Each structure stands twice: as C-alpha cells, then as structure tokens.
C-alpha cells in the first residue's frame, strides 16, 4: 500500500526518501513542496527529477480532507463539511462511512481565520456543545489537521489576505489528541512548512490540566485559550463535567504556572448563557478567579438553537464586559461567525449524519 506523505515531518520525509534509495535531501524538497508551495500531486513537484516523481506516484500518496459541502454565510465566512478518507488512520471500521469534520474560513480586514477540528466528535461532553452529542468518533492524524488549513487556503486562494490565523476550536479536545496535534502545529509554525506565526495560532482546551502542563514544556507551541464558561465549580460541574476531574482551582493554578512568552497572554472563553452564568455576581467571581493572570476574556453570547439554553440579554452582556474591564481584566464580545449556516461546532456533522439538508431549510443555529 502506498505510504501517506501528507502530515509527515521533514525528518519523516527524509527517512521515507531514504527508504526509496534516494538521498535524504529529497525528503526536504518534498516537505517544501507539500507545505510551503502547497503542491498536492507528485507530478506538480517540479523541484524533483521526473523519474522520482513517477516513483513517488507509485509508492506514495497525498491525502487531503475532501470537501463534502460548502456553506457560505452572509457574513463572508464559509463552513466546510469535510470527509476524512484516510483508511490507514481508522482504528476500527466506522459503520457510517468516512469520519466527518468541520472547518470554517472567516475572512476579515487584512487577515483570514481558519477554525479547524482535532478529533471527529468529542468525548468531553460539554453540555452546551453539539459535538459532544456525536461522542468521540476518532482522533485525527497530523495530516488531517494540517489538511484542513491547506484545503481552506486553497479553496480561497483568489481572495487571501496577507495574514492567516488558525484556531484549534472546531470539533474535539486538542489536548486529548496530543501527539498528532503537536505534530501538526510544528508543520504549521515551521518557516519552511506552512509558515504561520505562533502569535496567530491558538489552541483552545476545555481545561485538560496534564495537557496544559505538557504544552508548557514545548519549544514550539501555539497560544493557549481555555474554555471557562462558569464562575464557580458548581456552575462549571453542571456545564462541563470535565470540571469534576480538573476543578477550577487546579485548572487556574496550572494556568498561573504556564510560562507565557513576553508578547503572550492567556485567553479565556466564556459563553454567556442567559440566566445561567451571565449575572453581575458571575462577572465579579470571574474577576477574582483570573486575578494574578495575564489574561483576556472573550465573551460569546449564546445563540438560541436546539440545546436548552437561551441568549443573554444585551444589557447583561454589556454589564458583564464592563465589570471585567473596570477591574482590569480585558474583555471583548465575540459574535460567532456564520450564524446563518450552523455556527456551532458539531452542527454540520450531526445534520449530515441525520440526512442531507440545505442551508436555507436548516433550523436556527445553536
Ligand atoms: S466544547 Fe469542545 S471540548 Fe467541549 S464537547 Fe465540544 S468539542 Fe468537546
């Protein structure tokens, strides 16, 4: 069976070249062609001799996530439903066919932000998240994670802005698929690879403390965001059962020990759920929780949908933001993009599992 080359590091590609009896530097040339030049067929790798290109076409393959459907939003963002077809990565037969994931391309002034998935489905079970309802289908490989970025860039190549941001905030808990996620991050952040800046790549976690501690040791790492969503253990236990394993005191202690680079701060995401976690007292408790942390908070007002929560009142959102900023915690209100085309992670995959549905006849996003 041909060896999969996409997602391999420079070192792995050098070893694969050597295994074909080629000089190791051919591996570095393939690495450059794959990630820096985004050439996805060996015949297009004109930096290689024709005979080698022909041998690679026989012995190797390049597999990218396949776009199943595009959901363009009125706000300019495009959500992609992607199928993962790399059979070698499947631990067991999946009855429903290839795993399905989502990625989102969000253009804005001077940059684009690409939101990618790190697992198909998720085992963490946050109660406000549709992906949780899928359960964990499987972990993604490094190639499937990098592949979402390059597919989104290629799909939009005619309208790319100079800066690309990547957020690991789609389906899955990145720190529960640690090795492939970090292998992908190294390719994304490598100057000779995809070439993104560490300042522009953010990994978001539900609060997996051993993963945060491990990430702290990495030489090459993205920025870290923590999905907070509650102001007390009681509240967080009810919304995010992972909190019983890593309660707030333990999580925030790990955050305090996290070695921030001079330019860096931690980001805390806080989904504001009407009547659940959006009171003034919640805001004051969040200020106390985040004391002594170089942090900012992204407030994300909930969009009503099929889950049993309601949107926060506009004045509560504004008051929450004011209390945080008055007490020295920078806070920003973020509206999720693509609200008219299934804005919640997991929504596309669950809809497609239930059966095809056009964007225009869809239920309101959750
Ligand atoms: S919010 Fe993230 S960690 Fe929580 S269930 Fe959804 S995908 Fe998993």
JSON list of C-alpha atoms and ligand atoms in Angstrom, two decimals, residues 122 124-126 128-129 131-132 170-173 206 345, ligand 1:
[
{"chain": "A", "resi": 122, "resn": "UNK", "atom": "CA", "xyz": [-15.52, 14.59, 21.11]},
{"chain": "A", "resi": 124, "resn": "UNK", "atom": "CA", "xyz": [-15.58, 15.66, 26.72]},
{"chain": "A", "resi": 125, "resn": "UNK", "atom": "CA", "xyz": [-19.36, 16.15, 26.94]},
{"chain": "A", "resi": 126, "resn": "UNK", "atom": "CA", "xyz": [-19.73, 19.90, 27.43]},
{"chain": "A", "resi": 128, "resn": "UNK", "atom": "CA", "xyz": [-23.72, 23.40, 25.52]},
{"chain": "A", "resi": 129, "resn": "UNK", "atom": "CA", "xyz": [-21.90, 21.72, 22.61]},
{"chain": "A", "resi": 131, "resn": "UNK", "atom": "CA", "xyz": [-20.15, 17.96, 19.00]},
{"chain": "A", "resi": 132, "resn": "UNK", "atom": "CA", "xyz": [-20.49, 16.30, 22.41]},
{"chain": "A", "resi": 170, "resn": "UNK", "atom": "CA", "xyz": [-13.57, 23.02, 15.97]},
{"chain": "A", "resi": 171, "resn": "UNK", "atom": "CA", "xyz": [-14.64, 19.51, 16.83]},
{"chain": "A", "resi": 172, "resn": "UNK", "atom": "CA", "xyz": [-12.62, 17.77, 19.52]},
{"chain": "A", "resi": 173, "resn": "UNK", "atom": "CA", "xyz": [-10.42, 18.45, 22.52]},
{"chain": "A", "resi": 206, "resn": "UNK", "atom": "CA", "xyz": [-11.77, 22.63, 27.88]},
{"chain": "A", "resi": 345, "resn": "UNK", "atom": "CA", "xyz": [-19.20, 23.08, 16.11]},
{"chain": "B", "resi": 1, "resn": "LIG", "atom": "S1", "xyz": [-16.87, 22.31, 23.57]},
{"chain": "B", "resi": 1, "resn": "LIG", "atom": "FE1", "xyz": [-15.01, 21.37, 22.70]},
{"chain": "B", "resi": 1, "resn": "LIG", "atom": "S2", "xyz": [-14.26, 20.04, 24.40]},
{"chain": "B", "resi": 1, "resn": "LIG", "atom": "FE2", "xyz": [-16.41, 20.52, 24.88]},
{"chain": "B", "resi": 1, "resn": "LIG", "atom": "S3", "xyz": [-17.57, 18.80, 23.98]},
{"chain": "B", "resi": 1, "resn": "LIG", "atom": "FE3", "xyz": [-17.49, 20.46, 22.43]},
{"chain": "B", "resi": 1, "resn": "LIG", "atom": "S4", "xyz": [-15.75, 19.96, 21.13]},
{"chain": "B", "resi": 1, "resn": "LIG", "atom": "FE4", "xyz": [-15.52, 18.78, 23.04]}
]
